[in-house]
Amino acid sequence: ELKVEQNPLFLSMQEGKNYTIYCNYSTTSDRLYWYRQDPGKSLESLFVLLSNGAVKQEGRLMASLDTKARLSTLHITAAVHDLSATYFCAVDMNRDDKIIFGKGTRLHILP
Amino acid sequence: DADVTQTPRNRITKTGKRIMLECSQTKGHDRMYWYRQDPGLGLRLIYYSFDVKDINKGEISDGYSVSRQAQAKFSLSLESAIPNQTALYFCATSRNNEQFFGPGTRLTVL
């Protein structure tokens, strides 16, 4: 059974600081996704990582995938208040678009 | 216009009632999904469909049923709603490794 674990589940940080959210998963997969959800809103796709060593960056966010360690990271550089949201990672184990989500990391950035 | 729409957006119902949540998409995708979101639990897959004739159970299908009326429509039914089905429900479509989510339906079962 595929399990996806994120940590931390809650993070409060100051603007301007750097931090990393971790996503571990329990079985082999080379498809990992990061989503953002604002309160009361739907999920917005941030990154799709499809191979070992994949790295993608958008603004202050950078995601990477290590399939051997079964680990993905979402790194936040010089955080700003607008990045406050809940971030989910999700894994597709069988390459069939059936993805399993982590519980989410609620990020609160203090101005 | 939104590519993935859900109706209703909010619904309050009583225990034992039958309720249907509807999802429509204009993206032309074959694959559609229903998830529920509970605080602190992330999203859990209820049912998914890879085409009109293909329906599959997800992680938590008990108490739910689905119907894929057409490529563009995928409905979720609660035959006899119970309070622990109170949640936020999302429909999604996918193609080429990416999922697209609807706006969500907030369901409350009293």
PDB file of C-alpha atoms in Angstrom:
ATOM      1  CA  GLU A   1       0.000   0.000   0.000  1.00  0.00           C
ATOM      2  CA  LEU A   2       1.366   3.350  -0.992  1.00  0.00           C
ATOM      3  CA  LYS A   3       1.793   5.849   1.820  1.00  0.00           C
ATOM      4  CA  VAL A   4       2.758   9.465   1.347  1.00  0.00           C
ATOM      5  CA  GLU A   5       4.060  11.401   4.318  1.00  0.00           C
ATOM      6  CA  GLN A   6       4.743  15.088   4.492  1.00  0.00           C
ATOM      7  CA  ASN A   7       6.584  16.976   7.145  1.00  0.00           C
ATOM      8  CA  PRO A   8       6.155  19.259   8.747  1.00  0.00           C
ATOM      9  CA  LEU A   9       2.369  19.345   8.720  1.00  0.00           C
ATOM     10  CA  PHE A  10       2.353  22.903   9.959  1.00  0.00           C
ATOM     11  CA  LEU A  11       4.984  25.564   9.529  1.00  0.00           C
ATOM     12  CA  SER A  12       5.007  29.141  10.669  1.00  0.00           C
ATOM     13  CA  MET A  13       7.904  31.209   9.429  1.00  0.00           C
ATOM     14  CA  GLN A  14       9.057  34.761   9.024  1.00  0.00           C
ATOM     15  CA  GLU A  15       9.197  36.549   5.725  1.00  0.00           C
ATOM     16  CA  GLY A  16      12.615  36.426   4.131  1.00  0.00           C
ATOM     17  CA  LYS A  17      13.542  33.031   5.561  1.00  0.00           C
ATOM     18  CA  ASN A  18      14.240  29.824   3.688  1.00  0.00           C
ATOM     19  CA  TYR A  19      12.643  26.516   4.450  1.00  0.00           C
ATOM     20  CA  THR A  20      12.028  23.045   3.030  1.00  0.00           C
ATOM     21  CA  ILE A  21       8.980  20.798   3.061  1.00  0.00           C
ATOM     22  CA  TYR A  22       9.648  17.087   2.778  1.00  0.00           C
ATOM     23  CA  CYS A  23       7.588  14.398   1.102  1.00  0.00           C
ATOM     24  CA  ASN A  24       8.440  10.730   1.627  1.00  0.00           C
ATOM     25  CA  TYR A  25       6.635   7.871  -0.049  1.00  0.00           C
ATOM     26  CA  SER A  26       6.673   4.177   0.629  1.00  0.00           C
ATOM     27  CA  THR A  27       6.893   2.415  -2.755  1.00  0.00           C
ATOM     28  CA  THR A  28       8.724   2.916  -5.998  1.00  0.00           C
ATOM     29  CA  SER A  29       7.441   5.753  -8.114  1.00  0.00           C
ATOM     30  CA  ASP A  30       8.866   8.254 -10.538  1.00  0.00           C
ATOM     31  CA  ARG A  31       5.849  10.520 -10.716  1.00  0.00           C
ATOM     32  CA  LEU A  32       5.367  13.114  -8.044  1.00  0.00           C
ATOM     33  CA  TYR A  33       3.214  16.209  -7.912  1.00  0.00           C
ATOM     34  CA  TRP A  34       3.066  19.337  -5.789  1.00  0.00           C
ATOM     35  CA  TYR A  35      -0.135  21.323  -5.348  1.00  0.00           C
ATOM     36  CA  ARG A  36      -1.062  24.518  -3.576  1.00  0.00           C
ATOM     37  CA  GLN A  37      -4.413  25.118  -1.912  1.00  0.00           C
ATOM     38  CA  ASP A  38      -5.585  28.461  -0.564  1.00  0.00           C
ATOM     39  CA  PRO A  39      -8.266  28.439   2.167  1.00  0.00           C
ATOM     40  CA  GLY A  40     -11.671  27.602   0.740  1.00  0.00           C
ATOM     41  CA  LYS A  41     -10.235  27.120  -2.737  1.00  0.00           C
ATOM     42  CA  SER A  42      -9.436  24.280  -5.067  1.00  0.00           C
ATOM     43  CA  LEU A  43      -6.017  22.781  -5.737  1.00  0.00           C
ATOM     44  CA  GLU A  44      -3.590  24.448  -8.079  1.00  0.00           C
ATOM     45  CA  SER A  45      -0.878  22.393  -9.752  1.00  0.00           C
ATOM     46  CA  LEU A  46       2.629  23.685  -8.978  1.00  0.00           C
ATOM     47  CA  PHE A  47       5.065  21.061 -10.203  1.00  0.00           C
ATOM     48  CA  VAL A  48       5.064  17.720 -11.968  1.00  0.00           C
ATOM     49  CA  LEU A  49       8.253  15.694 -11.416  1.00  0.00           C
ATOM     50  CA  LEU A  50       8.651  12.707 -13.695  1.00  0.00           C
ATOM     51  CA  SER A  51      12.149  11.359 -13.285  1.00  0.00           C
ATOM     52  CA  ASN A  52      14.888  10.802 -10.763  1.00  0.00           C
ATOM     53  CA  GLY A  53      16.828  13.973 -10.210  1.00  0.00           C
ATOM     54  CA  ALA A  54      14.117  16.189 -11.666  1.00  0.00           C
ATOM     55  CA  VAL A  55      14.265  19.752 -10.421  1.00  0.00           C
ATOM     56  CA  LYS A  56      11.772  22.469 -11.240  1.00  0.00           C
ATOM     57  CA  GLN A  57      11.606  26.068 -10.116  1.00  0.00           C
ATOM     58  CA  GLU A  58       8.921  28.707 -10.221  1.00  0.00           C
ATOM     59  CA  GLY A  59       9.631  31.984  -8.514  1.00  0.00           C
ATOM     60  CA  ARG A  60      10.578  31.355  -4.886  1.00  0.00           C
ATOM     61  CA  LEU A  61       9.597  27.692  -5.007  1.00  0.00           C
ATOM     62  CA  MET A  62      11.815  24.839  -6.122  1.00  0.00           C
ATOM     63  CA  ALA A  63      10.882  21.156  -6.140  1.00  0.00           C
ATOM     64  CA  SER A  64      13.133  18.154  -6.546  1.00  0.00           C
ATOM     65  CA  LEU A  65      12.728  14.398  -6.731  1.00  0.00           C
ATOM     66  CA  ASP A  66      15.019  11.606  -5.574  1.00  0.00           C
ATOM     67  CA  THR A  67      13.352   8.338  -6.553  1.00  0.00           C
ATOM     68  CA  LYS A  68      16.020   6.199  -4.939  1.00  0.00           C
ATOM     69  CA  ALA A  69      15.421   7.823  -1.558  1.00  0.00           C
ATOM     70  CA  ARG A  70      11.684   8.055  -2.296  1.00  0.00           C
ATOM     71  CA  LEU A  71      11.861  11.681  -1.341  1.00  0.00           C
ATOM     72  CA  SER A  72      10.750  14.963  -2.799  1.00  0.00           C
ATOM     73  CA  THR A  73      11.427  18.396  -1.393  1.00  0.00           C
ATOM     74  CA  LEU A  74       9.747  21.733  -1.877  1.00  0.00           C
ATOM     75  CA  HIS A  75      12.145  24.524  -1.043  1.00  0.00           C
ATOM     76  CA  ILE A  76      10.995  28.045  -0.301  1.00  0.00           C
ATOM     77  CA  THR A  77      13.485  30.829  -0.781  1.00  0.00           C
ATOM     78  CA  ALA A  78      13.089  34.213   0.935  1.00  0.00           C
ATOM     79  CA  ALA A  79       9.469  33.538   1.845  1.00  0.00           C
ATOM     80  CA  VAL A  80       6.822  36.184   1.296  1.00  0.00           C
ATOM     81  CA  HIS A  81       3.364  36.414   2.843  1.00  0.00           C
ATOM     82  CA  ASP A  82       1.644  35.527  -0.454  1.00  0.00           C
ATOM     83  CA  LEU A  83       3.092  32.030  -0.230  1.00  0.00           C
ATOM     84  CA  SER A  84       0.929  31.262   2.812  1.00  0.00           C
ATOM     85  CA  ALA A  85      -1.194  28.258   1.812  1.00  0.00           C
ATOM     86  CA  THR A  86      -1.426  24.501   2.246  1.00  0.00           C
ATOM     87  CA  TYR A  87       0.956  22.505   0.068  1.00  0.00           C
ATOM     88  CA  PHE A  88       0.277  18.917  -0.913  1.00  0.00           C
ATOM     89  CA  CYS A  89       2.524  16.360  -2.477  1.00  0.00           C
ATOM     90  CA  ALA A  90       0.982  13.430  -4.328  1.00  0.00           C
ATOM     91  CA  VAL A  91       2.453  10.277  -5.842  1.00  0.00           C
ATOM     92  CA  ASP A  92       1.405   8.161  -8.810  1.00  0.00           C
ATOM     93  CA  MET A  93       2.634   4.670  -8.056  1.00  0.00           C
ATOM     94  CA  ASN A  94       1.516   2.821 -11.167  1.00  0.00           C
ATOM     95  CA  ARG A  95       1.817   5.500 -13.822  1.00  0.00           C
ATOM     96  CA  ASP A  96      -1.936   5.415 -14.234  1.00  0.00           C
ATOM     97  CA  ASP A  97      -2.824   8.915 -13.043  1.00  0.00           C
ATOM     98  CA  LYS A  98      -4.291   7.451  -9.869  1.00  0.00           C
ATOM     99  CA  ILE A  99      -2.476   9.568  -7.343  1.00  0.00           C
ATOM    100  CA  ILE A 100      -2.277   9.361  -3.564  1.00  0.00           C
ATOM    101  CA  PHE A 101      -1.967  12.551  -1.566  1.00  0.00           C
ATOM    102  CA  GLY A 102      -0.028  13.431   1.522  1.00  0.00           C
ATOM    103  CA  LYS A 103      -1.862  15.148   4.361  1.00  0.00           C
ATOM    104  CA  GLY A 104      -0.595  18.559   3.390  1.00  0.00           C
ATOM    105  CA  THR A 105       1.689  21.143   4.957  1.00  0.00           C
ATOM    106  CA  ARG A 106      -0.022  24.254   6.172  1.00  0.00           C
ATOM    107  CA  LEU A 107       2.409  27.125   5.674  1.00  0.00           C
ATOM    108  CA  HIS A 108       1.889  30.401   7.466  1.00  0.00           C
ATOM    109  CA  ILE A 109       4.300  33.196   6.655  1.00  0.00           C
ATOM    110  CA  LEU A 110       4.369  36.067   9.076  1.00  0.00           C
ATOM    111  CA  PRO A 111       4.801  39.544   7.620  1.00  0.00           C
TER     112      PRO A 111
ATOM    113  CA  ASP B   1     -15.298  29.696 -18.067  1.00  0.00           C
ATOM    114  CA  ALA B   2     -14.123  26.962 -15.732  1.00  0.00           C
ATOM    115  CA  ASP B   3     -12.950  23.759 -17.386  1.00  0.00           C
ATOM    116  CA  VAL B   4     -14.112  21.530 -14.511  1.00  0.00           C
ATOM    117  CA  THR B   5     -17.354  22.465 -12.823  1.00  0.00           C
ATOM    118  CA  GLN B   6     -19.142  20.983  -9.850  1.00  0.00           C
ATOM    119  CA  THR B   7     -22.728  21.325  -8.719  1.00  0.00           C
ATOM    120  CA  PRO B   8     -23.909  22.103  -6.159  1.00  0.00           C
ATOM    121  CA  ARG B   9     -21.131  24.124  -4.560  1.00  0.00           C
ATOM    122  CA  ASN B  10     -22.662  23.810  -1.121  1.00  0.00           C
ATOM    123  CA  ARG B  11     -25.234  21.381   0.205  1.00  0.00           C
ATOM    124  CA  ILE B  12     -26.723  20.668   3.585  1.00  0.00           C
ATOM    125  CA  THR B  13     -28.676  17.464   3.925  1.00  0.00           C
ATOM    126  CA  LYS B  14     -29.990  15.149   6.600  1.00  0.00           C
ATOM    127  CA  THR B  15     -28.912  11.693   7.647  1.00  0.00           C
ATOM    128  CA  GLY B  16     -30.440   9.005   5.460  1.00  0.00           C
ATOM    129  CA  LYS B  17     -31.073  11.211   2.449  1.00  0.00           C
ATOM    130  CA  ARG B  18     -29.825  10.339  -1.006  1.00  0.00           C
ATOM    131  CA  ILE B  19     -27.687  12.994  -2.601  1.00  0.00           C
ATOM    132  CA  MET B  20     -25.896  13.368  -5.911  1.00  0.00           C
ATOM    133  CA  LEU B  21     -22.909  15.561  -6.648  1.00  0.00           C
ATOM    134  CA  GLU B  22     -22.267  16.335 -10.278  1.00  0.00           C
ATOM    135  CA  CYS B  23     -19.093  17.067 -12.183  1.00  0.00           C
ATOM    136  CA  SER B  24     -18.765  18.288 -15.750  1.00  0.00           C
ATOM    137  CA  GLN B  25     -15.668  19.048 -17.790  1.00  0.00           C
ATOM    138  CA  THR B  26     -14.960  20.725 -21.081  1.00  0.00           C
ATOM    139  CA  LYS B  27     -11.323  19.655 -21.284  1.00  0.00           C
ATOM    140  CA  GLY B  28     -12.029  16.538 -23.336  1.00  0.00           C
ATOM    141  CA  HIS B  29     -10.202  14.309 -20.865  1.00  0.00           C
ATOM    142  CA  ASP B  30     -11.070  10.631 -20.546  1.00  0.00           C
ATOM    143  CA  ARG B  31      -9.933  10.282 -16.948  1.00  0.00           C
ATOM    144  CA  MET B  32     -12.043  11.615 -14.098  1.00  0.00           C
ATOM    145  CA  TYR B  33     -11.824  11.308 -10.318  1.00  0.00           C
ATOM    146  CA  TRP B  34     -13.736  11.988  -7.124  1.00  0.00           C
ATOM    147  CA  TYR B  35     -11.897  12.889  -3.907  1.00  0.00           C
ATOM    148  CA  ARG B  36     -12.961  13.934  -0.476  1.00  0.00           C
ATOM    149  CA  GLN B  37     -10.981  16.292   1.722  1.00  0.00           C
ATOM    150  CA  ASP B  38     -11.155  16.298   5.488  1.00  0.00           C
ATOM    151  CA  PRO B  39      -9.165  18.635   7.730  1.00  0.00           C
ATOM    152  CA  GLY B  40      -5.745  17.174   8.458  1.00  0.00           C
ATOM    153  CA  LEU B  41      -6.223  14.183   6.166  1.00  0.00           C
ATOM    154  CA  GLY B  42      -5.432  15.559   2.752  1.00  0.00           C
ATOM    155  CA  LEU B  43      -7.382  14.280  -0.230  1.00  0.00           C
ATOM    156  CA  ARG B  44      -8.535  10.678  -0.427  1.00  0.00           C
ATOM    157  CA  LEU B  45      -9.633   9.004  -3.631  1.00  0.00           C
ATOM    158  CA  ILE B  46     -13.221   7.721  -3.678  1.00  0.00           C
ATOM    159  CA  TYR B  47     -13.705   6.528  -7.273  1.00  0.00           C
ATOM    160  CA  TYR B  48     -12.035   7.034 -10.608  1.00  0.00           C
ATOM    161  CA  SER B  49     -12.922   6.400 -14.219  1.00  0.00           C
ATOM    162  CA  PHE B  50     -10.539   6.078 -17.145  1.00  0.00           C
ATOM    163  CA  ASP B  51     -13.295   6.142 -19.731  1.00  0.00           C
ATOM    164  CA  VAL B  52     -17.063   5.858 -19.947  1.00  0.00           C
ATOM    165  CA  LYS B  53     -17.032   2.072 -19.516  1.00  0.00           C
ATOM    166  CA  ASP B  54     -14.324   1.931 -16.856  1.00  0.00           C
ATOM    167  CA  ILE B  55     -15.144   2.626 -13.186  1.00  0.00           C
ATOM    168  CA  ASN B  56     -12.812   1.786 -10.317  1.00  0.00           C
ATOM    169  CA  LYS B  57     -12.932   2.013  -6.556  1.00  0.00           C
ATOM    170  CA  GLY B  58     -10.457   4.200  -4.763  1.00  0.00           C
ATOM    171  CA  GLU B  59      -9.256   4.222  -1.166  1.00  0.00           C
ATOM    172  CA  ILE B  60     -12.606   4.972   0.469  1.00  0.00           C
ATOM    173  CA  SER B  61     -15.475   3.880  -1.791  1.00  0.00           C
ATOM    174  CA  ASP B  62     -17.774   2.437   0.888  1.00  0.00           C
ATOM    175  CA  GLY B  63     -21.004   4.420   1.143  1.00  0.00           C
ATOM    176  CA  TYR B  64     -20.529   5.997  -2.284  1.00  0.00           C
ATOM    177  CA  SER B  65     -21.416   5.133  -5.866  1.00  0.00           C
ATOM    178  CA  VAL B  66     -20.636   6.818  -9.163  1.00  0.00           C
ATOM    179  CA  SER B  67     -21.992   7.101 -12.655  1.00  0.00           C
ATOM    180  CA  ARG B  68     -20.096   8.107 -15.791  1.00  0.00           C
ATOM    181  CA  GLN B  69     -22.887   9.309 -18.013  1.00  0.00           C
ATOM    182  CA  ALA B  70     -20.620  10.603 -20.756  1.00  0.00           C
ATOM    183  CA  GLN B  71     -16.999  11.508 -21.262  1.00  0.00           C
ATOM    184  CA  ALA B  72     -17.727  14.934 -19.851  1.00  0.00           C
ATOM    185  CA  LYS B  73     -19.859  13.943 -16.839  1.00  0.00           C
ATOM    186  CA  PHE B  74     -19.044  11.990 -13.698  1.00  0.00           C
ATOM    187  CA  SER B  75     -21.503  11.936 -10.795  1.00  0.00           C
ATOM    188  CA  LEU B  76     -20.989  10.870  -7.197  1.00  0.00           C
ATOM    189  CA  SER B  77     -23.915   9.581  -5.133  1.00  0.00           C
ATOM    190  CA  LEU B  78     -24.401   9.033  -1.460  1.00  0.00           C
ATOM    191  CA  GLU B  79     -27.242   6.536  -1.232  1.00  0.00           C
ATOM    192  CA  SER B  80     -27.939   7.163   2.440  1.00  0.00           C
ATOM    193  CA  ALA B  81     -25.907  10.048   3.767  1.00  0.00           C
ATOM    194  CA  ILE B  82     -24.357   9.873   7.234  1.00  0.00           C
ATOM    195  CA  PRO B  83     -22.711  12.641   9.290  1.00  0.00           C
ATOM    196  CA  ASN B  84     -19.156  11.350   8.808  1.00  0.00           C
ATOM    197  CA  GLN B  85     -19.569  11.989   5.092  1.00  0.00           C
ATOM    198  CA  THR B  86     -19.494  15.688   5.864  1.00  0.00           C
ATOM    199  CA  ALA B  87     -16.500  16.907   3.875  1.00  0.00           C
ATOM    200  CA  LEU B  88     -15.278  18.910   0.916  1.00  0.00           C
ATOM    201  CA  TYR B  89     -15.579  16.913  -2.298  1.00  0.00           C
ATOM    202  CA  PHE B  90     -13.445  17.520  -5.357  1.00  0.00           C
ATOM    203  CA  CYS B  91     -13.794  16.259  -8.888  1.00  0.00           C
ATOM    204  CA  ALA B  92     -10.721  16.142 -11.114  1.00  0.00           C
ATOM    205  CA  THR B  93      -9.731  15.226 -14.646  1.00  0.00           C
ATOM    206  CA  SER B  94      -6.342  14.225 -15.954  1.00  0.00           C
ATOM    207  CA  ARG B  95      -4.256  13.876 -19.069  1.00  0.00           C
ATOM    208  CA  ASN B  96      -0.538  13.614 -19.647  1.00  0.00           C
ATOM    209  CA  ASN B  97       0.493  13.324 -16.035  1.00  0.00           C
ATOM    210  CA  GLU B  98      -1.431  16.329 -14.777  1.00  0.00           C
ATOM    211  CA  GLN B  99      -4.666  16.574 -12.820  1.00  0.00           C
ATOM    212  CA  PHE B 100      -7.093  19.485 -12.965  1.00  0.00           C
ATOM    213  CA  PHE B 101      -9.437  20.064 -10.075  1.00  0.00           C
ATOM    214  CA  GLY B 102     -12.931  21.458  -9.891  1.00  0.00           C
ATOM    215  CA  PRO B 103     -13.874  24.146  -7.363  1.00  0.00           C
ATOM    216  CA  GLY B 104     -15.217  21.670  -4.808  1.00  0.00           C
ATOM    217  CA  THR B 105     -18.568  20.898  -3.184  1.00  0.00           C
ATOM    218  CA  ARG B 106     -18.938  21.469   0.527  1.00  0.00           C
ATOM    219  CA  LEU B 107     -21.336  18.847   1.860  1.00  0.00           C
ATOM    220  CA  THR B 108     -22.771  18.874   5.373  1.00  0.00           C
ATOM    221  CA  VAL B 109     -24.778  15.927   6.646  1.00  0.00           C
ATOM    222  CA  LEU B 110     -26.798  16.696   9.750  1.00  0.00           C
TER     223      LEU B 110
END
